[in-house]
CSV table of C-alpha atoms and ligand atoms in Angstrom, one decimal:
chain,number,residue,atom,x,y,z
A,1,UNK,CA,89.6,85.1,94.0
A,2,UNK,CA,89.3,86.4,90.5
A,3,UNK,CA,88.3,84.1,87.8
A,4,UNK,CA,87.6,84.5,84.1
A,5,UNK,CA,86.3,81.5,82.2
A,6,UNK,CA,86.2,81.6,78.4
A,7,UNK,CA,85.6,85.4,78.5
A,8,UNK,CA,85.1,87.4,75.3
A,9,UNK,CA,84.6,91.2,75.5
A,10,UNK,CA,84.0,93.4,72.5
A,11,UNK,CA,83.7,97.2,72.5
A,12,UNK,CA,80.4,98.0,71.0
A,13,UNK,CA,81.5,101.3,69.5
A,14,UNK,CA,84.2,99.9,67.2
A,15,UNK,CA,83.7,96.1,67.3
A,16,UNK,CA,87.2,95.6,68.7
A,17,UNK,CA,87.5,92.3,70.6
A,18,UNK,CA,89.6,93.3,73.6
A,19,UNK,CA,89.4,89.9,75.4
A,20,UNK,CA,89.3,86.8,73.3
A,21,UNK,CA,88.4,83.5,75.0
A,22,UNK,CA,90.3,84.7,78.1
A,23,UNK,CA,90.9,82.3,81.0
A,24,UNK,CA,92.6,83.2,84.2
A,25,UNK,CA,92.4,82.4,87.9
A,26,UNK,CA,94.0,84.5,90.6
A,27,UNK,CA,93.8,83.1,94.1
A,28,UNK,CA,93.5,85.2,97.2
A,29,UNK,CA,96.9,86.4,98.3
A,30,UNK,CA,98.6,86.1,94.9
A,31,UNK,CA,100.8,88.8,93.3
A,32,UNK,CA,100.3,88.9,89.6
A,33,UNK,CA,102.0,91.1,87.0
A,34,UNK,CA,99.9,91.5,83.8
A,35,UNK,CA,102.2,92.5,80.9
A,36,UNK,CA,101.8,93.0,77.2
A,37,UNK,CA,102.2,95.7,74.5
A,38,UNK,CA,100.0,98.7,74.3
A,39,UNK,CA,96.5,97.6,73.0
A,40,UNK,CA,97.0,94.0,74.1
A,41,UNK,CA,93.9,94.1,76.4
A,42,UNK,CA,95.4,94.8,79.8
A,43,UNK,CA,93.2,97.7,80.8
A,44,UNK,CA,90.2,96.0,79.4
A,45,UNK,CA,90.9,93.1,81.7
A,46,UNK,CA,91.0,95.5,84.6
A,47,UNK,CA,87.9,97.3,83.4
A,48,UNK,CA,86.0,94.0,83.5
A,49,UNK,CA,87.2,93.2,87.0
A,50,UNK,CA,86.1,96.7,88.2
A,51,UNK,CA,82.7,96.2,86.6
A,52,UNK,CA,83.2,99.0,84.1
A,53,UNK,CA,82.8,96.8,81.1
A,54,UNK,CA,80.4,93.8,80.7
A,55,UNK,CA,81.5,90.7,78.9
A,56,UNK,CA,79.8,89.3,75.9
A,57,UNK,CA,80.3,85.7,76.8
A,58,UNK,CA,82.0,83.6,79.5
A,59,UNK,CA,81.9,83.9,83.2
A,60,UNK,CA,83.6,86.4,85.5
A,61,UNK,CA,83.9,86.0,89.3
A,62,UNK,CA,85.4,88.6,91.5
A,63,UNK,CA,85.3,87.6,95.2
A,64,UNK,CA,81.8,86.6,96.0
A,65,UNK,CA,80.4,88.5,92.9
A,66,UNK,CA,79.4,86.9,89.7
A,67,UNK,CA,79.9,89.9,87.4
A,68,UNK,CA,77.7,88.5,84.6
A,69,UNK,CA,74.5,89.2,86.5
A,70,UNK,CA,75.7,92.0,88.7
A,71,UNK,CA,73.2,94.9,89.3
A,72,UNK,CA,74.3,98.5,89.0
A,73,UNK,CA,73.4,99.0,92.7
A,74,UNK,CA,75.9,96.3,93.6
A,75,UNK,CA,78.8,97.9,91.8
A,76,UNK,CA,79.8,100.2,94.7
A,77,UNK,CA,80.1,97.1,97.0
A,78,UNK,CA,82.2,95.3,94.4
A,79,UNK,CA,84.5,98.3,94.1
A,80,UNK,CA,84.9,98.5,97.9
A,81,UNK,CA,86.6,95.1,97.7
A,82,UNK,CA,89.1,96.6,95.2
A,83,UNK,CA,91.7,99.2,95.9
A,84,UNK,CA,92.7,100.9,92.7
A,85,UNK,CA,95.9,102.7,91.8
A,86,UNK,CA,96.3,104.6,88.6
A,87,UNK,CA,99.3,105.8,86.7
A,88,UNK,CA,98.3,109.4,87.1
A,89,UNK,CA,97.6,109.2,90.9
A,90,UNK,CA,94.2,111.0,90.6
A,91,UNK,CA,94.6,112.9,93.9
A,92,UNK,CA,92.3,115.7,94.8
A,93,UNK,CA,94.5,118.9,94.6
A,94,UNK,CA,92.5,120.9,97.1
A,95,UNK,CA,92.7,118.2,99.8
A,96,UNK,CA,95.6,117.4,102.1
A,97,UNK,CA,97.3,114.0,102.0
A,98,UNK,CA,95.2,113.1,105.1
A,99,UNK,CA,91.9,114.1,103.5
A,100,UNK,CA,92.7,112.5,100.2
A,101,UNK,CA,93.1,109.2,102.0
A,102,UNK,CA,90.2,109.8,104.5
A,103,UNK,CA,87.8,110.7,101.7
A,104,UNK,CA,86.8,107.1,100.8
A,105,UNK,CA,86.0,106.4,104.4
A,106,UNK,CA,83.9,109.5,104.8
A,107,UNK,CA,81.9,108.6,101.7
A,108,UNK,CA,80.9,105.4,103.4
A,109,UNK,CA,80.0,107.2,106.6
A,110,UNK,CA,82.7,105.9,108.9
A,111,UNK,CA,83.1,107.8,112.2
A,112,UNK,CA,86.0,110.3,112.4
A,113,UNK,CA,87.8,108.5,115.2
A,114,UNK,CA,87.9,105.3,113.3
A,115,UNK,CA,88.9,107.2,110.2
A,116,UNK,CA,91.8,108.8,112.0
A,117,UNK,CA,93.1,105.5,113.2
A,118,UNK,CA,92.9,103.9,109.8
A,119,UNK,CA,94.4,106.8,107.9
A,120,UNK,CA,97.3,107.0,110.3
A,121,UNK,CA,97.9,103.3,109.9
A,122,UNK,CA,98.0,103.4,106.1
A,123,UNK,CA,100.1,106.6,105.9
A,124,UNK,CA,102.6,104.9,108.2
A,125,UNK,CA,102.6,101.9,106.0
A,126,UNK,CA,103.5,104.0,103.0
A,127,UNK,CA,106.0,106.0,105.1
A,128,UNK,CA,104.1,109.3,104.7
A,129,UNK,CA,103.1,110.1,108.2
A,130,UNK,CA,105.1,113.3,108.2
A,131,UNK,CA,103.3,114.5,105.0
A,132,UNK,CA,99.8,114.1,106.3
A,133,UNK,CA,99.1,117.9,106.2
A,134,UNK,CA,100.7,118.6,102.8
A,135,UNK,CA,98.8,119.2,99.6
A,136,UNK,CA,99.5,117.1,96.5
A,137,UNK,CA,101.5,119.9,94.8
A,138,UNK,CA,103.9,119.9,97.7
A,139,UNK,CA,104.8,116.2,97.1
A,140,UNK,CA,107.4,114.5,94.9
A,141,UNK,CA,106.1,112.2,92.2
A,142,UNK,CA,106.9,109.1,94.2
A,143,UNK,CA,105.2,110.5,97.3
A,144,UNK,CA,102.1,111.2,95.2
A,145,UNK,CA,101.9,107.6,94.1
A,146,UNK,CA,102.4,106.5,97.7
A,147,UNK,CA,99.4,108.6,98.7
A,148,UNK,CA,97.4,107.0,96.0
A,149,UNK,CA,98.4,103.6,97.3
A,150,UNK,CA,97.5,104.6,100.9
A,151,UNK,CA,94.1,105.7,99.5
A,152,UNK,CA,93.6,102.4,97.7
A,153,UNK,CA,94.4,100.5,101.0
A,154,UNK,CA,92.5,102.6,103.4
A,155,UNK,CA,89.2,100.7,103.0
A,156,UNK,CA,91.1,97.4,103.7
A,157,UNK,CA,90.2,95.9,100.3
A,158,UNK,CA,91.1,92.3,99.6
A,159,UNK,CA,92.5,93.1,96.2
A,160,UNK,CA,94.8,95.9,95.0
A,161,UNK,CA,94.7,96.7,91.3
A,162,UNK,CA,97.3,98.9,89.8
A,163,UNK,CA,97.2,100.1,86.2
A,164,UNK,CA,100.7,101.2,85.1
A,165,UNK,CA,101.5,102.5,88.6
A,166,UNK,CA,105.1,103.3,87.7
A,167,UNK,CA,104.4,104.8,84.3
A,168,UNK,CA,105.3,108.3,85.5
A,169,UNK,CA,108.2,107.3,87.7
A,170,UNK,CA,111.9,106.8,87.1
A,171,UNK,CA,113.5,103.3,87.6
A,172,UNK,CA,114.6,103.9,91.2
A,173,UNK,CA,111.1,105.2,92.3
A,174,UNK,CA,109.5,102.4,90.3
A,175,UNK,CA,111.4,99.8,92.2
A,176,UNK,CA,110.4,101.5,95.5
A,177,UNK,CA,106.7,101.6,94.6
A,178,UNK,CA,106.8,97.9,93.4
A,179,UNK,CA,108.5,97.0,96.7
A,180,UNK,CA,105.6,98.7,98.5
A,181,UNK,CA,103.1,96.5,96.6
A,182,UNK,CA,105.3,93.6,97.7
A,183,UNK,CA,104.9,94.6,101.3
A,184,UNK,CA,101.1,95.1,100.9
A,185,UNK,CA,100.9,91.6,99.4
A,186,UNK,CA,102.9,90.1,102.3
A,187,UNK,CA,100.3,91.6,104.6
A,188,UNK,CA,97.7,89.5,102.8
A,189,UNK,CA,96.2,91.5,99.9
A,190,UNK,CA,95.9,90.1,96.5
A,191,UNK,CA,97.9,92.4,94.1
A,192,UNK,CA,97.3,92.7,90.4
A,193,UNK,CA,99.7,95.1,88.6
A,194,UNK,CA,99.4,96.0,85.0
A,195,UNK,CA,102.7,97.2,83.5
A,196,UNK,CA,104.7,97.2,80.3
A,197,UNK,CA,107.9,97.6,82.2
A,198,UNK,CA,109.4,94.1,81.8
A,199,UNK,CA,112.8,95.1,83.3
A,200,UNK,CA,111.0,96.1,86.5
A,201,UNK,CA,108.8,93.0,86.5
A,202,UNK,CA,111.9,90.8,86.4
A,203,UNK,CA,113.4,92.4,89.5
A,204,UNK,CA,110.6,90.7,91.4
A,205,UNK,CA,109.7,87.1,91.8
A,206,UNK,CA,106.0,86.9,91.0
A,207,UNK,CA,103.6,85.3,88.6
A,208,UNK,CA,103.7,87.0,85.2
A,209,UNK,CA,100.8,86.8,82.8
A,210,UNK,CA,101.4,88.0,79.2
A,211,UNK,CA,98.5,89.2,77.1
A,212,UNK,CA,98.6,89.6,73.3
A,213,UNK,CA,95.6,90.5,71.1
A,214,UNK,CA,93.2,89.9,74.0
A,215,UNK,CA,94.6,86.4,74.7
A,216,UNK,CA,96.9,85.1,77.4
A,217,UNK,CA,100.0,83.9,75.6
A,218,UNK,CA,102.1,83.0,78.7
A,219,UNK,CA,101.5,82.5,82.4
A,220,UNK,CA,104.6,81.9,84.4
A,221,UNK,CA,104.6,81.5,88.2
A,222,UNK,CA,107.3,82.7,90.6
A,223,UNK,CA,110.8,81.3,90.0
A,224,UNK,CA,109.7,80.7,86.4
A,225,UNK,CA,107.5,77.7,87.3
A,226,UNK,CA,105.0,77.1,84.5
A,227,UNK,CA,101.4,77.5,85.6
A,228,UNK,CA,99.5,74.6,84.0
A,229,UNK,CA,96.1,75.9,85.1
A,230,UNK,CA,95.8,78.1,82.1
A,231,UNK,CA,94.3,76.3,79.1
A,232,UNK,CA,95.6,76.8,75.6
A,233,UNK,CA,98.9,78.3,76.6
A,234,UNK,CA,102.2,76.8,75.4
A,235,UNK,CA,104.6,76.0,78.1
A,236,UNK,CA,107.7,78.2,78.4
A,237,UNK,CA,111.0,76.3,78.3
A,238,UNK,CA,111.8,76.7,82.1
A,239,UNK,CA,110.7,74.0,84.6
A,240,UNK,CA,107.8,72.6,82.6
A,241,UNK,CA,108.0,69.3,84.4
A,242,UNK,CA,106.7,70.7,87.7
A,243,UNK,CA,103.2,70.3,89.0
A,244,UNK,CA,101.1,73.1,90.4
A,245,UNK,CA,103.9,74.5,92.4
A,246,UNK,CA,103.5,78.0,90.9
A,247,UNK,CA,100.1,78.4,92.3
A,248,UNK,CA,101.1,77.1,95.7
A,249,UNK,CA,104.1,79.4,95.9
A,250,UNK,CA,102.1,82.5,95.3
A,251,UNK,CA,99.2,81.3,97.4
A,252,UNK,CA,101.5,81.3,100.4
A,253,UNK,CA,102.4,84.3,102.4
A,254,UNK,CA,103.7,86.5,99.7
B,1,LIG,P1,96.2,97.9,76.9
B,1,LIG,O1,95.7,98.3,78.2
B,1,LIG,O2,96.9,96.6,76.9
B,1,LIG,O3,97.0,98.9,76.2
B,1,LIG,P2,93.4,98.0,76.1
B,1,LIG,O4,92.7,97.1,76.9
B,1,LIG,O5,93.3,99.5,76.4
B,1,LIG,O6,94.9,97.6,75.9
B,1,LIG,O7,92.9,97.9,74.6
B,1,LIG,C1,92.6,96.6,74.0
B,1,LIG,C2,92.0,96.9,72.6
B,1,LIG,O8,90.7,97.5,72.8
B,1,LIG,C3,92.7,97.9,71.7
B,1,LIG,O9,92.6,97.5,70.4
B,1,LIG,C4,92.0,99.2,72.0
B,1,LIG,O10,92.2,100.1,70.9
B,1,LIG,C5,90.6,98.8,72.2
B,1,LIG,N1,89.9,99.7,73.2
B,1,LIG,C6,90.3,100.0,74.4
B,1,LIG,N2,89.4,100.8,75.1
B,1,LIG,C7,88.4,101.0,74.2
B,1,LIG,C8,87.2,101.7,74.2
B,1,LIG,N3,86.8,102.4,75.3
B,1,LIG,N4,86.4,101.6,73.1
B,1,LIG,C9,86.7,101.0,72.0
B,1,LIG,N5,87.9,100.3,71.9
B,1,LIG,C10,88.7,100.3,73.0
C-alpha cells in the first residue's frame, strides 16, 4: 500500500512546491495511471515514493515503511520492494540481456542457480527468452524496454513504478508495453505508471489520477467510477452516485 496524507514537498534549491497538500491511497494490486502536464509534479511524487526526496510535511507510507522517519540504511530495503522502469531503459551496454536482468540479484548475493531460474522466468514473461545472450545495442527499442521491465520484476517486488515508460516508443509499441504492465498487474503486482500520453491511458481501463501544480485534481477509477476517497477533489460528471466501487474494482485481480 502506498499512502500520502496531506503531503507537501518543496525543493530546497529553488523553493518550488512540487507536491501541495497531496493525498492519495493506492491499495495493493491496483493499477494506477498518474497523468498531468510537464512540471505538474508526477516525477516528484515518484521520487518521494522511492525515498529520493523527503517531504516537508504530511505522512508517507510505502508498504511497511513510514518514509518520514526512514533511515538512509533502510533505503535499499525500501527500493527492493519497488521495481522501477524508466523512459530511457538504463540498461548496462556491456552486459547481455541475461546479465542486465541478473545484476540486481547478484548484488543482493543470491546464488547462481536461483538467479538462473528467476531470470529465465522473467525473460519468458516479457517474451525475450530468445534474446538472453544479446547485448542492448542488438535489440529494438521495444525489446530494450521489455528488458528493463524484466529487470524491474526480477526481484519480485510488490510494486512496479514506471516513469514515462513509453516516452521513447511509437503508439503500437506503447500499447504493447502497457499491455505487459497489465499482465504484470494481473499476476498480483501493484503498478503505478506515470505518463502524459492520455490517448494510451484511455485504451486501458484503470484508475487515472491527474496532477496539476502539485495537487490531485481528478481521481477516476476503472470504468470512470469516481473515487470518493480523495479529499478536496471535485467529482467528474460520470457515475458520481456510486459508492467505493472504484477502489474495489481495482483491488480485485487486475
Ligand atoms: P513532472 O514529472 O510532472 O513533469 P516534476 O515533478 O518533475 O513534474 O516537477 C514539479 C515541479 O518541481 C516543477 O516546477 C519542476 O520545475 C520542479 N522540480 C522538479 N525537479 C526539481 C529539482 N530537482 N529541483 C528543483 N525543482 C525541481
